[in-house]
Amino acid sequence: MIPRSAAIETRILVVSNNIFRRELLCFQLDEAGYRVYEACDAADAQELINTVPIHILILDTHLAHSETVLAAARRASSNTALIVITDAIPTLPLRMPLPAHDCSTLTWPYEQATLLRTVQHRVPVAATLH
C-alpha cells in the first residue's frame, strides 16, 4: 500500500464500456485512496481529460475509439501514464494496437494486488507531474 497522501494526489481515469469491469476498477482504486474518474466511452473520456489533469489513464483495449482517448491524454500531458486492460483469452479483436513502450498491461481477470502494484509502479512518475 502506498502512503495515503501520494494516493490522494494521484488522479486516475478509468475508461471502459464494460460496466462491470469499470465499476470494479473504480471501486478497488477508490478503496486504495486514489482519486478516480470514470468514463464509459471515448467522448466522456475526452471531456474529462480536457477538464481534469489526469496522472494515470487506465484504458480498456476493446473500447471503440480508444486511440482517440489516448491521443487526447497525450495532448493534455505527455507525461500521463498508461495502463491498458487486455483479456487473457481474447474474445474480441483489439480496438487499438498496444503501445510498444511507456505502457503497463493488466490482463483481465486480475488480482486486486496486481492492479494496485501496477498502479503504484506508475505513481512515482505520474504524481509529480501536475
mmCIF file of N, CA and C in Angstrom:
data_model
loop_
_atom_site.group_PDB
_atom_site.id
_atom_site.type_symbol
_atom_site.label_atom_id
_atom_site.label_comp_id
_atom_site.label_asym_id
_atom_site.label_seq_id
_atom_site.Cartn_x
_atom_site.Cartn_y
_atom_site.Cartn_z
ATOM 1 N N MET A 1 0.850 -1.177 0.000
ATOM 2 C CA MET A 1 0.000 0.000 0.000
ATOM 3 C C MET A 1 0.892 1.235 0.000
ATOM 4 N N ILE A 2 0.508 2.226 -0.783
ATOM 5 C CA ILE A 2 1.286 3.460 -0.844
ATOM 6 C C ILE A 2 0.808 4.430 0.221
ATOM 7 N N PRO A 3 1.610 5.414 0.578
ATOM 8 C CA PRO A 3 1.154 6.402 1.559
ATOM 9 C C PRO A 3 -0.115 7.088 1.077
ATOM 10 N N ARG A 4 -1.041 7.308 1.990
ATOM 11 C CA ARG A 4 -2.337 7.891 1.647
ATOM 12 C C ARG A 4 -2.184 9.226 0.913
ATOM 13 N N SER A 5 -1.235 10.063 1.321
ATOM 14 C CA SER A 5 -1.074 11.373 0.687
ATOM 15 C C SER A 5 -0.688 11.241 -0.783
ATOM 16 N N ALA A 6 0.148 10.283 -1.119
ATOM 17 C CA ALA A 6 0.523 10.079 -2.519
ATOM 18 C C ALA A 6 -0.659 9.572 -3.321
ATOM 19 N N ALA A 7 -1.459 8.696 -2.724
ATOM 20 C CA ALA A 7 -2.627 8.171 -3.423
ATOM 21 C C ALA A 7 -3.621 9.283 -3.718
ATOM 22 N N ILE A 8 -3.873 10.158 -2.743
ATOM 23 C CA ILE A 8 -4.852 11.224 -2.923
ATOM 24 C C ILE A 8 -4.425 12.170 -4.037
ATOM 25 N N GLU A 9 -3.145 12.397 -4.179
ATOM 26 C CA GLU A 9 -2.655 13.296 -5.217
ATOM 27 C C GLU A 9 -2.736 12.687 -6.614
ATOM 28 N N THR A 10 -2.861 11.388 -6.708
ATOM 29 C CA THR A 10 -2.867 10.715 -7.999
ATOM 30 C C THR A 10 -4.286 10.622 -8.537
ATOM 31 N N ARG A 11 -4.503 11.217 -9.718
ATOM 32 C CA ARG A 11 -5.814 11.192 -10.363
ATOM 33 C C ARG A 11 -5.788 10.152 -11.481
ATOM 34 N N ILE A 12 -6.735 9.224 -11.403
ATOM 35 C CA ILE A 12 -6.787 8.110 -12.346
ATOM 36 C C ILE A 12 -8.102 8.166 -13.108
ATOM 37 N N LEU A 13 -8.014 8.027 -14.421
ATOM 38 C CA LEU A 13 -9.202 7.936 -15.262
ATOM 39 C C LEU A 13 -9.317 6.508 -15.773
ATOM 40 N N VAL A 14 -10.448 5.868 -15.465
ATOM 41 C CA VAL A 14 -10.736 4.508 -15.921
ATOM 42 C C VAL A 14 -11.727 4.618 -17.073
ATOM 43 N N VAL A 15 -11.354 4.090 -18.239
ATOM 44 C CA VAL A 15 -12.208 4.172 -19.420
ATOM 45 C C VAL A 15 -12.484 2.765 -19.932
ATOM 46 N N SER A 16 -13.751 2.356 -19.821
ATOM 47 C CA SER A 16 -14.171 1.048 -20.321
ATOM 48 C C SER A 16 -15.662 1.089 -20.592
ATOM 49 N N ASN A 17 -16.074 0.472 -21.688
ATOM 50 C CA ASN A 17 -17.506 0.388 -21.964
ATOM 51 C C ASN A 17 -18.139 -0.823 -21.282
ATOM 52 N N ASN A 18 -17.333 -1.626 -20.611
ATOM 53 C CA ASN A 18 -17.820 -2.762 -19.836
ATOM 54 C C ASN A 18 -18.096 -2.266 -18.417
ATOM 55 N N ILE A 19 -19.370 -2.126 -18.072
ATOM 56 C CA ILE A 19 -19.738 -1.512 -16.791
ATOM 57 C C ILE A 19 -19.196 -2.302 -15.603
ATOM 58 N N PHE A 20 -19.217 -3.620 -15.675
ATOM 59 C CA PHE A 20 -18.709 -4.431 -14.568
ATOM 60 C C PHE A 20 -17.220 -4.169 -14.358
ATOM 61 N N ARG A 21 -16.476 -4.218 -15.437
ATOM 62 C CA ARG A 21 -15.029 -4.006 -15.362
ATOM 63 C C ARG A 21 -14.722 -2.600 -14.842
ATOM 64 N N ARG A 22 -15.417 -1.604 -15.383
ATOM 65 C CA ARG A 22 -15.183 -0.211 -14.989
ATOM 66 C C ARG A 22 -15.509 0.017 -13.520
ATOM 67 N N GLU A 23 -16.668 -0.463 -13.078
ATOM 68 C CA GLU A 23 -17.083 -0.266 -11.687
ATOM 69 C C GLU A 23 -16.150 -0.985 -10.711
ATOM 70 N N LEU A 24 -15.709 -2.176 -11.069
ATOM 71 C CA LEU A 24 -14.794 -2.915 -10.200
ATOM 72 C C LEU A 24 -13.452 -2.189 -10.077
ATOM 73 N N LEU A 25 -12.909 -1.752 -11.197
ATOM 74 C CA LEU A 25 -11.653 -0.998 -11.164
ATOM 75 C C LEU A 25 -11.793 0.257 -10.313
ATOM 76 N N CYS A 26 -12.873 1.007 -10.529
ATOM 77 C CA CYS A 26 -13.081 2.251 -9.777
ATOM 78 C C CYS A 26 -13.214 1.974 -8.286
ATOM 79 N N PHE A 27 -13.959 0.942 -7.934
ATOM 80 C CA PHE A 27 -14.139 0.599 -6.526
ATOM 81 C C PHE A 27 -12.799 0.250 -5.879
ATOM 82 N N GLN A 28 -12.036 -0.614 -6.535
ATOM 83 C CA GLN A 28 -10.760 -1.050 -5.965
ATOM 84 C C GLN A 28 -9.779 0.112 -5.816
ATOM 85 N N LEU A 29 -9.736 0.981 -6.796
ATOM 86 C CA LEU A 29 -8.819 2.124 -6.734
ATOM 87 C C LEU A 29 -9.276 3.154 -5.711
ATOM 88 N N ASP A 30 -10.572 3.383 -5.630
ATOM 89 C CA ASP A 30 -11.119 4.315 -4.642
ATOM 90 C C ASP A 30 -10.836 3.813 -3.226
ATOM 91 N N GLU A 31 -11.031 2.523 -3.006
ATOM 92 C CA GLU A 31 -10.757 1.933 -1.692
ATOM 93 C C GLU A 31 -9.281 2.057 -1.308
ATOM 94 N N ALA A 32 -8.408 2.076 -2.311
ATOM 95 C CA ALA A 32 -6.972 2.218 -2.049
ATOM 96 C C ALA A 32 -6.579 3.677 -1.824
ATOM 97 N N GLY A 33 -7.531 4.599 -2.000
ATOM 98 C CA GLY A 33 -7.264 6.002 -1.701
ATOM 99 C C GLY A 33 -6.963 6.889 -2.890
ATOM 100 N N TYR A 34 -7.097 6.369 -4.093
ATOM 101 C CA TYR A 34 -6.844 7.185 -5.277
ATOM 102 C C TYR A 34 -8.063 8.045 -5.605
ATOM 103 N N ARG A 35 -7.834 9.149 -6.280
ATOM 104 C CA ARG A 35 -8.925 9.973 -6.802
ATOM 105 C C ARG A 35 -9.250 9.409 -8.178
ATOM 106 N N VAL A 36 -10.449 8.833 -8.315
ATOM 107 C CA VAL A 36 -10.791 8.069 -9.514
ATOM 108 C C VAL A 36 -11.919 8.750 -10.282
ATOM 109 N N TYR A 37 -11.739 8.830 -11.581
ATOM 110 C CA TYR A 37 -12.762 9.318 -12.502
ATOM 111 C C TYR A 37 -13.064 8.172 -13.449
ATOM 112 N N GLU A 38 -14.285 8.140 -13.967
ATOM 113 C CA GLU A 38 -14.627 7.060 -14.886
ATOM 114 C C GLU A 38 -15.338 7.597 -16.105
ATOM 115 N N ALA A 39 -15.154 6.892 -17.212
ATOM 116 C CA ALA A 39 -15.819 7.225 -18.461
ATOM 117 C C ALA A 39 -16.226 5.925 -19.139
ATOM 118 N N CYS A 40 -17.413 5.954 -19.747
ATOM 119 C CA CYS A 40 -17.932 4.745 -20.392
ATOM 120 C C CYS A 40 -17.654 4.719 -21.891
ATOM 121 N N ASP A 41 -17.194 5.842 -22.438
ATOM 122 C CA ASP A 41 -16.884 5.876 -23.865
ATOM 123 C C ASP A 41 -15.841 6.953 -24.148
ATOM 124 N N ALA A 42 -15.429 7.013 -25.392
ATOM 125 C CA ALA A 42 -14.364 7.941 -25.774
ATOM 126 C C ALA A 42 -14.771 9.394 -25.579
ATOM 127 N N ALA A 43 -16.022 9.729 -25.876
ATOM 128 C CA ALA A 43 -16.478 11.120 -25.733
ATOM 129 C C ALA A 43 -16.425 11.570 -24.274
ATOM 130 N N ASP A 44 -16.930 10.731 -23.360
ATOM 131 C CA ASP A 44 -16.871 11.062 -21.929
ATOM 132 C C ASP A 44 -15.421 11.204 -21.460
ATOM 133 N N ALA A 45 -14.569 10.310 -21.930
ATOM 134 C CA ALA A 45 -13.160 10.342 -21.529
ATOM 135 C C ALA A 45 -12.489 11.625 -21.996
ATOM 136 N N GLN A 46 -12.737 12.013 -23.235
ATOM 137 C CA GLN A 46 -12.120 13.231 -23.761
ATOM 138 C C GLN A 46 -12.592 14.457 -22.999
ATOM 139 N N GLU A 47 -13.864 14.489 -22.625
ATOM 140 C CA GLU A 47 -14.389 15.612 -21.846
ATOM 141 C C GLU A 47 -13.672 15.718 -20.497
ATOM 142 N N LEU A 48 -13.504 14.587 -19.827
ATOM 143 C CA LEU A 48 -12.793 14.585 -18.544
ATOM 144 C C LEU A 48 -11.330 14.988 -18.710
ATOM 145 N N ILE A 49 -10.686 14.461 -19.720
ATOM 146 C CA ILE A 49 -9.274 14.766 -19.967
ATOM 147 C C ILE A 49 -9.079 16.263 -20.200
ATOM 148 N N ASN A 50 -10.064 16.894 -20.838
ATOM 149 C CA ASN A 50 -9.966 18.327 -21.121
ATOM 150 C C ASN A 50 -10.252 19.197 -19.907
ATOM 151 N N THR A 51 -10.826 18.628 -18.840
ATOM 152 C CA THR A 51 -11.186 19.441 -17.670
ATOM 153 C C THR A 51 -10.424 19.073 -16.399
ATOM 154 N N VAL A 52 -9.908 17.859 -16.315
ATOM 155 C CA VAL A 52 -9.228 17.388 -15.103
ATOM 156 C C VAL A 52 -7.831 16.881 -15.469
ATOM 157 N N PRO A 53 -6.792 17.372 -14.800
ATOM 158 C CA PRO A 53 -5.455 16.812 -15.058
ATOM 159 C C PRO A 53 -5.407 15.346 -14.597
ATOM 160 N N ILE A 54 -5.101 14.456 -15.506
ATOM 161 C CA ILE A 54 -5.081 13.017 -15.231
ATOM 162 C C ILE A 54 -3.629 12.549 -15.150
ATOM 163 N N HIS A 55 -3.306 11.814 -14.093
ATOM 164 C CA HIS A 55 -1.959 11.251 -13.946
ATOM 165 C C HIS A 55 -1.842 9.887 -14.616
ATOM 166 N N ILE A 56 -2.875 9.056 -14.409
ATOM 167 C CA ILE A 56 -2.845 7.691 -14.945
ATOM 168 C C ILE A 56 -4.137 7.429 -15.701
ATOM 169 N N LEU A 57 -4.000 6.938 -16.922
ATOM 170 C CA LEU A 57 -5.139 6.558 -17.753
ATOM 171 C C LEU A 57 -5.177 5.039 -17.809
ATOM 172 N N ILE A 58 -6.290 4.461 -17.363
ATOM 173 C CA ILE A 58 -6.493 3.015 -17.478
ATOM 174 C C ILE A 58 -7.512 2.823 -18.585
ATOM 175 N N LEU A 59 -7.096 2.170 -19.644
ATOM 176 C CA LEU A 59 -7.870 2.109 -20.877
ATOM 177 C C LEU A 59 -8.118 0.667 -21.282
ATOM 178 N N ASP A 60 -9.373 0.340 -21.507
ATOM 179 C CA ASP A 60 -9.766 -0.984 -21.988
ATOM 180 C C ASP A 60 -9.469 -1.045 -23.481
ATOM 181 N N THR A 61 -8.724 -2.042 -23.910
ATOM 182 C CA THR A 61 -8.337 -2.123 -25.321
ATOM 183 C C THR A 61 -9.505 -2.442 -26.239
ATOM 184 N N HIS A 62 -10.656 -2.833 -25.691
ATOM 185 C CA HIS A 62 -11.821 -3.130 -26.523
ATOM 186 C C HIS A 62 -12.736 -1.926 -26.706
ATOM 187 N N LEU A 63 -12.386 -0.803 -26.123
ATOM 188 C CA LEU A 63 -13.194 0.400 -26.232
ATOM 189 C C LEU A 63 -13.113 0.962 -27.647
ATOM 190 N N ALA A 64 -14.265 1.247 -28.232
ATOM 191 C CA ALA A 64 -14.278 1.885 -29.551
ATOM 192 C C ALA A 64 -13.632 3.260 -29.439
ATOM 193 N N HIS A 65 -12.813 3.608 -30.393
ATOM 194 C CA HIS A 65 -12.125 4.905 -30.460
ATOM 195 C C HIS A 65 -11.143 5.110 -29.309
ATOM 196 N N SER A 66 -10.606 4.027 -28.775
ATOM 197 C CA SER A 66 -9.656 4.148 -27.666
ATOM 198 C C SER A 66 -8.402 4.909 -28.083
ATOM 199 N N GLU A 67 -8.047 4.820 -29.353
ATOM 200 C CA GLU A 67 -6.862 5.551 -29.809
ATOM 201 C C GLU A 67 -7.059 7.064 -29.704
ATOM 202 N N THR A 68 -8.309 7.552 -29.849
ATOM 203 C CA THR A 68 -8.552 8.992 -29.709
ATOM 204 C C THR A 68 -8.455 9.422 -28.250
ATOM 205 N N VAL A 69 -8.844 8.536 -27.333
ATOM 206 C CA VAL A 69 -8.711 8.831 -25.902
ATOM 207 C C VAL A 69 -7.233 8.950 -25.551
ATOM 208 N N LEU A 70 -6.446 8.014 -26.025
ATOM 209 C CA LEU A 70 -5.006 8.038 -25.769
ATOM 210 C C LEU A 70 -4.377 9.301 -26.358
ATOM 211 N N ALA A 71 -4.773 9.661 -27.566
ATOM 212 C CA ALA A 71 -4.232 10.872 -28.200
ATOM 213 C C ALA A 71 -4.608 12.118 -27.401
ATOM 214 N N ALA A 72 -5.848 12.186 -26.912
ATOM 215 C CA ALA A 72 -6.288 13.338 -26.113
ATOM 216 C C ALA A 72 -5.495 13.430 -24.818
ATOM 217 N N ALA A 73 -5.264 12.291 -24.177
ATOM 218 C CA ALA A 73 -4.490 12.281 -22.931
ATOM 219 C C ALA A 73 -3.058 12.731 -23.189
ATOM 220 N N ARG A 74 -2.481 12.302 -24.288
ATOM 221 C CA ARG A 74 -1.104 12.688 -24.626
ATOM 222 C C ARG A 74 -1.022 14.183 -24.958
ATOM 223 N N ARG A 75 -2.072 14.732 -25.593
ATOM 224 C CA ARG A 75 -2.090 16.172 -25.876
ATOM 225 C C ARG A 75 -2.187 16.975 -24.587
ATOM 226 N N ALA A 76 -3.006 16.506 -23.658
ATOM 227 C CA ALA A 76 -3.195 17.214 -22.386
ATOM 228 C C ALA A 76 -1.914 17.187 -21.561
ATOM 229 N N SER A 77 -1.238 16.057 -21.552
ATOM 230 C CA SER A 77 0.032 15.935 -20.830
ATOM 231 C C SER A 77 0.796 14.747 -21.395
ATOM 232 N N SER A 78 1.960 15.024 -21.906
ATOM 233 C CA SER A 78 2.763 13.936 -22.471
ATOM 234 C C SER A 78 3.248 12.981 -21.390
ATOM 235 N N ASN A 79 3.049 13.352 -20.124
ATOM 236 C CA ASN A 79 3.508 12.519 -19.013
ATOM 237 C C ASN A 79 2.426 11.636 -18.408
ATOM 238 N N THR A 80 1.227 11.642 -18.976
ATOM 239 C CA THR A 80 0.167 10.790 -18.450
ATOM 240 C C THR A 80 0.575 9.329 -18.615
ATOM 241 N N ALA A 81 0.575 8.596 -17.512
ATOM 242 C CA ALA A 81 0.937 7.175 -17.554
ATOM 243 C C ALA A 81 -0.231 6.374 -18.117
ATOM 244 N N LEU A 82 0.069 5.306 -18.814
ATOM 245 C CA LEU A 82 -0.955 4.486 -19.451
ATOM 246 C C LEU A 82 -0.897 3.058 -18.926
ATOM 247 N N ILE A 83 -2.073 2.555 -18.555
ATOM 248 C CA ILE A 83 -2.242 1.142 -18.219
ATOM 249 C C ILE A 83 -3.361 0.636 -19.112
ATOM 250 N N VAL A 84 -3.101 -0.408 -19.880
ATOM 251 C CA VAL A 84 -4.135 -0.977 -20.733
ATOM 252 C C VAL A 84 -4.612 -2.291 -20.144
ATOM 253 N N ILE A 85 -5.917 -2.513 -20.281
ATOM 254 C CA ILE A 85 -6.547 -3.745 -19.810
ATOM 255 C C ILE A 85 -6.758 -4.643 -21.025
ATOM 256 N N THR A 86 -6.210 -5.838 -20.971
ATOM 257 C CA THR A 86 -6.401 -6.816 -22.039
ATOM 258 C C THR A 86 -7.048 -8.062 -21.442
ATOM 259 N N ASP A 87 -7.480 -8.964 -22.301
ATOM 260 C CA ASP A 87 -8.090 -10.216 -21.847
ATOM 261 C C ASP A 87 -7.089 -11.356 -21.952
ATOM 262 N N ALA A 88 -7.143 -12.264 -20.984
ATOM 263 C CA ALA A 88 -6.269 -13.439 -21.017
ATOM 264 C C ALA A 88 -6.595 -14.300 -22.233
ATOM 265 N N ILE A 89 -7.887 -14.441 -22.511
ATOM 266 C CA ILE A 89 -8.347 -15.178 -23.686
ATOM 267 C C ILE A 89 -9.175 -14.206 -24.513
ATOM 268 N N PRO A 90 -8.565 -13.557 -25.506
ATOM 269 C CA PRO A 90 -9.298 -12.555 -26.271
ATOM 270 C C PRO A 90 -10.515 -13.153 -26.968
ATOM 271 N N THR A 91 -11.672 -12.534 -26.744
ATOM 272 C CA THR A 91 -12.900 -12.969 -27.405
ATOM 273 C C THR A 91 -13.280 -12.004 -28.513
ATOM 274 N N LEU A 92 -12.734 -10.807 -28.463
ATOM 275 C CA LEU A 92 -12.976 -9.793 -29.483
ATOM 276 C C LEU A 92 -11.633 -9.277 -29.978
ATOM 277 N N PRO A 93 -11.586 -8.807 -31.219
ATOM 278 C CA PRO A 93 -10.322 -8.224 -31.676
ATOM 279 C C PRO A 93 -10.030 -6.929 -30.922
ATOM 280 N N LEU A 94 -8.763 -6.636 -30.709
ATOM 281 C CA LEU A 94 -8.387 -5.396 -30.044
ATOM 282 C C LEU A 94 -8.795 -4.212 -30.908
ATOM 283 N N ARG A 95 -9.297 -3.177 -30.271
ATOM 284 C CA ARG A 95 -9.693 -1.965 -30.990
ATOM 285 C C ARG A 95 -8.512 -1.019 -31.184
ATOM 286 N N MET A 96 -7.421 -1.280 -30.483
ATOM 287 C CA MET A 96 -6.233 -0.434 -30.623
ATOM 288 C C MET A 96 -4.992 -1.297 -30.509
ATOM 289 N N PRO A 97 -3.951 -0.953 -31.244
ATOM 290 C CA PRO A 97 -2.693 -1.677 -31.044
ATOM 291 C C PRO A 97 -2.087 -1.261 -29.711
ATOM 292 N N LEU A 98 -1.466 -2.185 -29.038
ATOM 293 C CA LEU A 98 -0.823 -1.854 -27.768
ATOM 294 C C LEU A 98 0.432 -1.034 -28.031
ATOM 295 N N PRO A 99 0.604 0.072 -27.305
ATOM 296 C CA PRO A 99 1.824 0.865 -27.479
ATOM 297 C C PRO A 99 3.054 0.017 -27.156
ATOM 298 N N ALA A 100 4.110 0.239 -27.888
ATOM 299 C CA ALA A 100 5.319 -0.569 -27.719
ATOM 300 C C ALA A 100 6.081 -0.223 -26.447
ATOM 301 N N HIS A 101 5.907 0.996 -25.942
ATOM 302 C CA HIS A 101 6.652 1.413 -24.751
ATOM 303 C C HIS A 101 5.782 2.349 -23.927
ATOM 304 N N ASP A 102 6.270 2.743 -22.781
ATOM 305 C CA ASP A 102 5.585 3.704 -21.912
ATOM 306 C C ASP A 102 4.168 3.247 -21.571
ATOM 307 N N CYS A 103 4.031 1.963 -21.308
ATOM 308 C CA CYS A 103 2.704 1.409 -21.081
ATOM 309 C C CYS A 103 2.831 0.186 -20.179
ATOM 310 N N SER A 104 1.906 0.070 -19.234
ATOM 311 C CA SER A 104 1.808 -1.148 -18.432
ATOM 312 C C SER A 104 0.569 -1.892 -18.894
ATOM 313 N N THR A 105 0.609 -3.200 -18.822
ATOM 314 C CA THR A 105 -0.522 -4.018 -19.245
ATOM 315 C C THR A 105 -1.057 -4.789 -18.049
ATOM 316 N N LEU A 106 -2.370 -4.805 -17.929
ATOM 317 C CA LEU A 106 -3.046 -5.563 -16.886
ATOM 318 C C LEU A 106 -3.983 -6.535 -17.584
ATOM 319 N N THR A 107 -3.805 -7.820 -17.335
ATOM 320 C CA THR A 107 -4.601 -8.839 -18.012
ATOM 321 C C THR A 107 -5.817 -9.194 -17.175
ATOM 322 N N TRP A 108 -6.988 -9.114 -17.806
ATOM 323 C CA TRP A 108 -8.253 -9.446 -17.163
ATOM 324 C C TRP A 108 -8.476 -10.935 -17.280
ATOM 325 N N PRO A 109 -8.905 -11.652 -16.266
ATOM 326 C CA PRO A 109 -9.145 -11.181 -14.905
ATOM 327 C C PRO A 109 -7.824 -11.028 -14.154
ATOM 328 N N TYR A 110 -7.790 -10.114 -13.224
ATOM 329 C CA TYR A 110 -6.582 -9.813 -12.474
ATOM 330 C C TYR A 110 -6.892 -9.888 -10.983
ATOM 331 N N GLU A 111 -5.860 -10.013 -10.191
ATOM 332 C CA GLU A 111 -5.993 -9.948 -8.738
ATOM 333 C C GLU A 111 -5.903 -8.483 -8.323
ATOM 334 N N GLN A 112 -6.610 -8.101 -7.271
ATOM 335 C CA GLN A 112 -6.571 -6.725 -6.805
ATOM 336 C C GLN A 112 -5.136 -6.291 -6.487
ATOM 337 N N ALA A 113 -4.365 -7.170 -5.892
ATOM 338 C CA ALA A 113 -2.973 -6.839 -5.563
ATOM 339 C C ALA A 113 -2.171 -6.512 -6.823
ATOM 340 N N THR A 114 -2.467 -7.205 -7.915
ATOM 341 C CA THR A 114 -1.781 -6.937 -9.181
ATOM 342 C C THR A 114 -2.156 -5.562 -9.713
ATOM 343 N N LEU A 115 -3.433 -5.211 -9.630
ATOM 344 C CA LEU A 115 -3.884 -3.879 -10.044
ATOM 345 C C LEU A 115 -3.147 -2.804 -9.257
ATOM 346 N N LEU A 116 -3.141 -2.930 -7.939
ATOM 347 C CA LEU A 116 -2.531 -1.906 -7.094
ATOM 348 C C LEU A 116 -1.020 -1.820 -7.301
ATOM 349 N N ARG A 117 -0.368 -2.958 -7.523
ATOM 350 C CA ARG A 117 1.070 -2.951 -7.816
ATOM 351 C C ARG A 117 1.346 -2.236 -9.143
ATOM 352 N N THR A 118 0.509 -2.525 -10.133
ATOM 353 C CA THR A 118 0.678 -1.905 -11.452
ATOM 354 C C THR A 118 0.488 -0.398 -11.368
ATOM 355 N N VAL A 119 -0.542 0.035 -10.652
ATOM 356 C CA VAL A 119 -0.791 1.469 -10.483
ATOM 357 C C VAL A 119 0.338 2.104 -9.683
ATOM 358 N N GLN A 120 0.731 1.462 -8.603
ATOM 359 C CA GLN A 120 1.792 2.009 -7.755
ATOM 360 C C GLN A 120 3.092 2.180 -8.541
ATOM 361 N N HIS A 121 3.344 1.250 -9.455
ATOM 362 C CA HIS A 121 4.540 1.337 -10.292
ATOM 363 C C HIS A 121 4.527 2.619 -11.126
ATOM 364 N N ARG A 122 3.333 3.085 -11.503
ATOM 365 C CA ARG A 122 3.206 4.286 -12.332
ATOM 366 C C ARG A 122 3.120 5.566 -11.499
ATOM 367 N N VAL A 123 2.809 5.469 -10.206
ATOM 368 C CA VAL A 123 2.602 6.652 -9.355
ATOM 369 C C VAL A 123 3.838 7.530 -9.223
ATOM 370 N N PRO A 124 5.022 7.003 -8.943
ATOM 371 C CA PRO A 124 6.164 7.897 -8.754
ATOM 372 C C PRO A 124 6.401 8.813 -9.946
ATOM 373 N N VAL A 125 6.161 8.323 -11.136
ATOM 374 C CA VAL A 125 6.329 9.128 -12.334
ATOM 375 C C VAL A 125 5.166 10.096 -12.473
ATOM 376 N N ALA A 126 3.946 9.601 -12.330
ATOM 377 C CA ALA A 126 2.761 10.399 -12.628
ATOM 378 C C ALA A 126 2.463 11.467 -11.590
ATOM 379 N N ALA A 127 2.557 11.163 -10.322
ATOM 380 C CA ALA A 127 2.081 12.074 -9.277
ATOM 381 C C ALA A 127 2.909 13.342 -9.151
ATOM 382 N N THR A 128 4.099 13.355 -9.665
ATOM 383 C CA THR A 128 4.945 14.542 -9.540
ATOM 384 C C THR A 128 4.788 15.502 -10.711
ATOM 385 N N LEU A 129 3.907 15.185 -11.645
ATOM 386 C CA LEU A 129 3.862 15.948 -12.881
ATOM 387 C C LEU A 129 2.891 17.111 -12.891
ATOM 388 N N HIS A 130 1.845 17.066 -12.102
ATOM 389 C CA HIS A 130 0.825 18.124 -12.167
ATOM 390 C C HIS A 130 0.744 18.854 -10.862
#
